């Protein structure tokens, strides 16, 4: 039947004069799914590790590819806009780490919860934000996902709690969300992300203790990109085995550049949590190509050779692309089409983000308190009062 | 003269051309400001970007401390730390990223000069940094801890308030952590938004046992920092980050101290007392000039310098002379340190006051967190103050 459909499609394409790029091969030619060998995770206080033979379907592969490519291009566009001073303030880019966001989302449901620190653009996207909303938030316009008042570090969507500026402060929050999930009995869990620098904050250990004590459905994930701002992990941590730092919490060390590895590990952790066994800790070994933020060139504490090496050998998007092509799951043209579509989406979003108006002055003070009636707030000069409505 | 001022104020609203004060950006901005009165339409297009409106005004070159060198604020801090490490073998500097020089370059060159056991990085743990610093200080080392931004100081709040401040008292003077000094970049910088702009001095002012100091310039910074280090009480030294590069003065190379808890009268006047600290001093200087030029009002400007314990005598004496007080700071008004000053002054000088005391605050509504939108920051205080006086809204000067 597929052959019939493909024949019809081919006929249609020929009739239309083949204006669009048509894959030389039809859908019937591609492998629907394939099994891949992935790296085994290191385990801590666990009897078994996640599977090393995993299945990925063509649809999944294309979806991961498109999502990762969107994040990558979005971050590069943000870099460009920042250098043009259209985005200002703080901007922490996620390129290089796409497999983490995409893999985690593939392992949980949209109804689950997630909270992360300031390198949040990727997660905002995977959790349901649109590129348009994200870019408009970066440029501080009213179409932004936080109405233009939050900026890079403060983006939120349903079941995504941001976007947090203070390092480490989001982890106890995540534990609290997990408590709510357990209390409400909705079989949901909360993923709390933090970095290798934040892993040395005291409140993280307080969260570990509470989560383990009360068997909360919390997955703590350390995105170890080897550098906390400019400090390498060896110089900051007595133990760089971040997956073991939860001590009494079982842990996994995962190759964070491989989207399938991340997905499997997340599924494994999610099953563990949902079965009531308590929290789990995951360390994703990943890498960021940009510096810590846009004011950090990123080469004073690491060599360009190191960055190039990671880009050449472990780039998450290239890895996925190679896998799909060598297993006949997609064609080069098809992936190129996706690239073109993604580029267009980003361009449109950037256009919107540059031309959308800024939020109106009346909204500046809204949502300080929850109040009824409206609160009066002193404006930007002592004699202009603004209203705070919430 | 006072009568003339009153006449000016009570007259019908009229616009004085603001000439020769500030930059060209100010006059266009002023037009915007006039539109911002309550009934105006807010602009829907992208707002014009307004740069921070104040000009750093250097003090005259100090001659009593020896040869001087041109330094900006972060260099004057480095100089102070250099002097300390040279003269005090127990001195150590630690904090996040201080080894390579710090994110604001305040510790550049010190690790190379004095060794990695005296200038070292800590992991990312403010509570740990301050706790560790208290311990080091109690054991006899001169501990200089850096918190990377004052906005991050809150995990250490417990250590500062419950441990550091009360150590001497609860041990009956057996132990103390007077050797501890905590330094942190402080205040608005234009693009800092919620977490790189805060001025938390009011939180700490509520705590007996610690000292809180805020300099306005490089010469002041070095002298006050050295005084804090020498002081036998735990001190918190807030450095206005917007002045790190912008403030350049001739700073003495040798160590010197400026006394703590002594406010400085920068400009004598007879009509109103202006009190401020840190960056705001430079704004208030402009206000004082404008008030003199436009309204013939003579302002006495006081830099408080030490927030806790503050120099009540200087301020009260000044208010007794002028009868009017206006305090201005960056932090939110409610519970801000101006409230404490107002309260004390009204108690001490009630019968001398001719008008209510005005607490003022410069920037975007800090009763709420500062918005991420950069265009809404840093509207000038000075010209708006003068205009409000013209509009007869300014009670303090009536």
CSV table of N, CA, C and O in Angstrom, one decimal, chain B residues 249-312:
chain,number,residue,atom,x,y,z
B,249,UNK,N,40.2,58.7,39.6
B,249,UNK,CA,40.8,59.8,40.4
B,249,UNK,C,42.3,59.6,40.6
B,249,UNK,O,42.8,58.5,40.3
B,250,UNK,N,42.9,60.5,41.2
B,250,UNK,CA,44.3,60.4,41.6
B,250,UNK,C,44.2,59.8,43.0
B,250,UNK,O,43.8,60.4,44.0
B,251,UNK,N,44.7,58.6,43.2
B,251,UNK,CA,44.6,57.9,44.4
B,251,UNK,C,46.0,57.7,45.0
B,251,UNK,O,46.9,57.2,44.3
B,252,UNK,N,46.1,57.9,46.3
B,252,UNK,CA,47.4,57.7,46.9
B,252,UNK,C,47.9,56.3,46.9
B,252,UNK,O,47.1,55.3,47.0
B,253,UNK,N,49.1,56.1,46.6
B,253,UNK,CA,49.7,54.7,46.4
B,253,UNK,C,49.9,54.1,47.8
B,253,UNK,O,49.7,52.8,47.9
B,254,UNK,N,50.3,54.8,48.7
B,254,UNK,CA,50.5,54.3,50.1
B,254,UNK,C,49.2,54.0,50.8
B,254,UNK,O,48.2,54.6,50.4
B,255,UNK,N,49.3,53.1,51.8
B,255,UNK,CA,48.0,52.8,52.5
B,255,UNK,C,47.6,54.1,53.3
B,255,UNK,O,48.5,54.8,53.8
B,256,UNK,N,46.3,54.2,53.5
B,256,UNK,CA,45.8,55.3,54.3
B,256,UNK,C,44.3,54.9,54.7
B,256,UNK,O,43.7,54.0,54.0
B,257,UNK,N,43.9,55.4,55.8
B,257,UNK,CA,42.5,55.0,56.1
B,257,UNK,C,41.6,56.3,56.2
B,257,UNK,O,42.1,57.4,56.6
B,258,UNK,N,40.4,56.1,56.0
B,258,UNK,CA,39.4,57.1,56.2
B,258,UNK,C,38.5,56.6,57.3
B,258,UNK,O,38.0,55.5,57.3
B,259,UNK,N,38.2,57.5,58.3
B,259,UNK,CA,37.5,56.9,59.5
B,259,UNK,C,36.1,56.4,59.1
B,259,UNK,O,35.4,57.0,58.3
B,260,UNK,N,35.8,55.3,59.8
B,260,UNK,CA,34.4,54.8,59.6
B,260,UNK,C,33.5,55.6,60.5
B,260,UNK,O,33.9,56.2,61.4
B,261,UNK,N,32.2,55.4,60.2
B,261,UNK,CA,31.1,56.1,61.0
B,261,UNK,C,31.3,57.6,61.0
B,261,UNK,O,30.8,58.2,62.0
B,262,UNK,N,31.9,58.2,60.0
B,262,UNK,CA,32.0,59.6,59.9
B,262,UNK,C,31.5,60.1,58.6
B,262,UNK,O,32.1,59.8,57.6
B,263,UNK,N,30.4,60.7,58.6
B,263,UNK,CA,29.8,61.2,57.3
B,263,UNK,C,30.6,62.4,56.8
B,263,UNK,O,31.2,63.1,57.7
B,264,UNK,N,30.7,62.6,55.5
B,264,UNK,CA,31.5,63.7,55.0
B,264,UNK,C,30.6,64.8,54.4
B,264,UNK,O,29.7,64.4,53.6
B,265,UNK,N,30.8,66.0,54.8
B,265,UNK,CA,30.0,67.1,54.2
B,265,UNK,C,30.8,67.5,52.9
B,265,UNK,O,31.9,68.1,53.0
B,266,UNK,N,30.2,67.2,51.8
B,266,UNK,CA,30.9,67.5,50.5
B,266,UNK,C,30.7,69.0,50.1
B,266,UNK,O,31.5,69.5,49.4
B,267,UNK,N,29.6,69.5,50.5
B,267,UNK,CA,29.3,70.9,50.0
B,267,UNK,C,28.4,71.5,51.1
B,267,UNK,O,27.4,70.9,51.6
B,268,UNK,N,28.8,72.7,51.5
B,268,UNK,CA,28.0,73.3,52.6
B,268,UNK,C,26.8,74.1,52.0
B,268,UNK,O,26.9,74.6,50.9
B,269,UNK,N,25.7,74.1,52.7
B,269,UNK,CA,24.6,74.9,52.2
B,269,UNK,C,23.7,75.3,53.3
B,269,UNK,O,24.0,75.0,54.5
B,270,UNK,N,22.7,76.0,53.0
B,270,UNK,CA,21.8,76.6,54.1
B,270,UNK,C,20.4,76.3,54.0
B,270,UNK,O,19.6,76.5,54.9
B,271,UNK,N,19.9,75.7,52.9
B,271,UNK,CA,18.5,75.6,52.7
B,271,UNK,C,18.0,74.2,52.9
B,271,UNK,O,16.9,74.0,53.4
B,272,UNK,N,18.7,73.2,52.4
B,272,UNK,CA,18.2,71.9,52.5
B,272,UNK,C,19.5,70.9,52.6
B,272,UNK,O,20.5,71.2,52.0
B,273,UNK,N,19.3,69.9,53.4
B,273,UNK,CA,20.4,68.9,53.6
B,273,UNK,C,20.0,67.7,52.6
B,273,UNK,O,18.9,67.2,52.7
B,274,UNK,N,21.0,67.3,51.8
B,274,UNK,CA,20.8,66.2,51.0
B,274,UNK,C,21.8,65.1,51.5
B,274,UNK,O,22.9,65.3,51.7
B,275,UNK,N,21.2,63.9,51.7
B,275,UNK,CA,22.1,62.8,52.2
B,275,UNK,C,22.0,61.6,51.2
B,275,UNK,O,20.9,61.3,50.7
B,276,UNK,N,23.1,61.1,50.9
B,276,UNK,CA,23.2,60.0,49.9
B,276,UNK,C,24.4,59.2,50.2
B,276,UNK,O,25.3,59.5,51.0
B,277,UNK,N,24.6,58.1,49.4
B,277,UNK,CA,25.8,57.3,49.5
B,277,UNK,C,26.1,56.6,48.2
B,277,UNK,O,25.1,56.4,47.4
B,278,UNK,N,27.3,56.2,47.9
B,278,UNK,CA,27.6,55.4,46.7
B,278,UNK,C,27.4,56.3,45.5
B,278,UNK,O,27.7,57.5,45.4
B,279,UNK,N,26.9,55.6,44.4
B,279,UNK,CA,26.7,56.3,43.1
B,279,UNK,C,25.8,57.5,43.3
B,279,UNK,O,26.0,58.5,42.5
B,280,UNK,N,24.9,57.4,44.1
B,280,UNK,CA,23.9,58.5,44.2
B,280,UNK,C,24.4,59.8,44.6
B,280,UNK,O,23.9,60.9,44.3
B,281,UNK,N,25.6,59.8,45.2
B,281,UNK,CA,26.2,61.1,45.6
B,281,UNK,C,26.4,62.0,44.3
B,281,UNK,O,26.2,63.2,44.3
B,282,UNK,N,26.8,61.3,43.2
B,282,UNK,CA,27.1,62.1,42.0
B,282,UNK,C,25.8,62.6,41.4
B,282,UNK,O,25.8,63.7,40.9
B,283,UNK,N,24.8,61.9,41.5
B,283,UNK,CA,23.5,62.4,41.1
B,283,UNK,C,23.1,63.6,41.9
B,283,UNK,O,22.7,64.6,41.5
B,284,UNK,N,23.3,63.5,43.2
B,284,UNK,CA,22.9,64.5,44.2
B,284,UNK,C,23.7,65.8,44.0
B,284,UNK,O,23.3,66.9,44.2
B,285,UNK,N,24.9,65.6,43.6
B,285,UNK,CA,25.8,66.8,43.3
B,285,UNK,C,25.2,67.6,42.2
B,285,UNK,O,25.1,68.8,42.2
B,286,UNK,N,24.7,66.8,41.1
B,286,UNK,CA,24.1,67.5,40.0
B,286,UNK,C,22.8,68.2,40.5
B,286,UNK,O,22.5,69.3,40.1
B,287,UNK,N,22.0,67.5,41.3
B,287,UNK,CA,20.8,68.1,41.9
B,287,UNK,C,21.1,69.4,42.6
B,287,UNK,O,20.5,70.4,42.5
B,288,UNK,N,22.2,69.3,43.4
B,288,UNK,CA,22.5,70.5,44.2
B,288,UNK,C,22.9,71.7,43.3
B,288,UNK,O,22.5,72.8,43.5
B,289,UNK,N,23.6,71.4,42.2
B,289,UNK,CA,24.0,72.4,41.3
B,289,UNK,C,22.8,73.0,40.6
B,289,UNK,O,22.6,74.2,40.4
B,290,UNK,N,21.9,72.1,40.1
B,290,UNK,CA,20.7,72.6,39.4
B,290,UNK,C,19.8,73.4,40.4
B,290,UNK,O,19.2,74.4,40.0
B,291,UNK,N,19.7,72.9,41.6
B,291,UNK,CA,18.9,73.7,42.6
B,291,UNK,C,19.4,75.1,42.8
B,291,UNK,O,18.7,76.0,42.8
B,292,UNK,N,20.7,75.1,42.8
B,292,UNK,CA,21.3,76.5,43.0
B,292,UNK,C,21.1,77.3,41.8
B,292,UNK,O,20.7,78.5,41.9
B,293,UNK,N,21.3,76.8,40.6
B,293,UNK,CA,21.2,77.6,39.4
B,293,UNK,C,19.7,78.0,39.1
B,293,UNK,O,19.4,79.1,38.8
B,294,UNK,N,18.8,77.0,39.2
B,294,UNK,CA,17.5,77.2,38.8
B,294,UNK,C,16.6,77.9,39.8
B,294,UNK,O,15.7,78.6,39.5
B,295,UNK,N,16.9,77.5,41.0
B,295,UNK,CA,15.9,77.9,42.1
B,295,UNK,C,16.6,78.7,43.1
B,295,UNK,O,15.9,79.2,44.1
B,296,UNK,N,17.9,78.9,43.0
B,296,UNK,CA,18.6,79.6,44.1
B,296,UNK,C,18.6,79.0,45.4
B,296,UNK,O,18.6,79.6,46.5
B,297,UNK,N,18.4,77.6,45.4
B,297,UNK,CA,18.4,76.9,46.7
B,297,UNK,C,19.8,76.4,47.0
B,297,UNK,O,20.4,75.8,46.2
B,298,UNK,N,20.2,76.6,48.2
B,298,UNK,CA,21.5,76.2,48.6
B,298,UNK,C,21.5,74.9,49.4
B,298,UNK,O,20.9,74.8,50.4
B,299,UNK,N,22.1,73.9,48.8
B,299,UNK,CA,22.0,72.5,49.3
B,299,UNK,C,23.3,72.1,50.1
B,299,UNK,O,24.4,72.4,49.6
B,300,UNK,N,23.1,71.4,51.2
B,300,UNK,CA,24.2,70.9,51.9
B,300,UNK,C,24.3,69.4,51.6
B,300,UNK,O,23.3,68.7,51.8
B,301,UNK,N,25.3,68.9,51.0
B,301,UNK,CA,25.4,67.5,50.6
B,301,UNK,C,26.3,66.7,51.5
B,301,UNK,O,27.4,67.0,51.7
B,302,UNK,N,25.7,65.6,52.0
B,302,UNK,CA,26.4,64.8,52.9
B,302,UNK,C,26.5,63.4,52.3
B,302,UNK,O,25.5,62.8,51.9
B,303,UNK,N,27.8,62.8,52.3
B,303,UNK,CA,28.0,61.4,52.0
B,303,UNK,C,28.0,60.6,53.3
B,303,UNK,O,29.0,60.8,54.1
B,304,UNK,N,27.1,59.7,53.4
B,304,UNK,CA,27.0,59.0,54.7
B,304,UNK,C,28.2,58.1,54.9
B,304,UNK,O,28.7,57.9,56.0
B,305,UNK,N,28.7,57.5,53.8
B,305,UNK,CA,29.8,56.5,53.8
B,305,UNK,C,29.6,55.3,54.6
B,305,UNK,O,29.6,54.2,54.1
B,306,UNK,N,29.5,55.4,55.9
B,306,UNK,CA,29.2,54.2,56.7
B,306,UNK,C,27.7,54.2,57.0
B,306,UNK,O,27.1,55.1,57.6
B,307,UNK,N,27.1,53.1,56.6
B,307,UNK,CA,25.6,52.9,56.8
B,307,UNK,C,25.4,52.5,58.2
B,307,UNK,O,24.4,52.9,58.8
B,308,UNK,N,26.2,51.6,58.7
B,308,UNK,CA,26.0,51.1,60.0
B,308,UNK,C,27.4,51.0,60.7
B,308,UNK,O,28.2,50.3,60.1
B,309,UNK,N,27.6,51.6,61.8
B,309,UNK,CA,26.8,52.5,62.5
B,309,UNK,C,26.9,53.9,61.9
B,309,UNK,O,28.0,54.3,61.5
B,310,UNK,N,25.8,54.6,61.7
B,310,UNK,CA,25.9,55.8,60.9
B,310,UNK,C,26.1,57.0,61.7
B,310,UNK,O,25.8,57.1,62.9
B,311,UNK,N,26.6,58.1,61.1
B,311,UNK,CA,27.0,59.3,61.8
B,311,UNK,C,25.8,60.2,62.0
B,311,UNK,O,25.5,61.1,61.2
B,312,UNK,N,25.1,59.9,63.1
B,312,UNK,CA,23.8,60.7,63.4
B,312,UNK,C,24.2,62.1,63.7
B,312,UNK,O,23.4,63.0,63.3
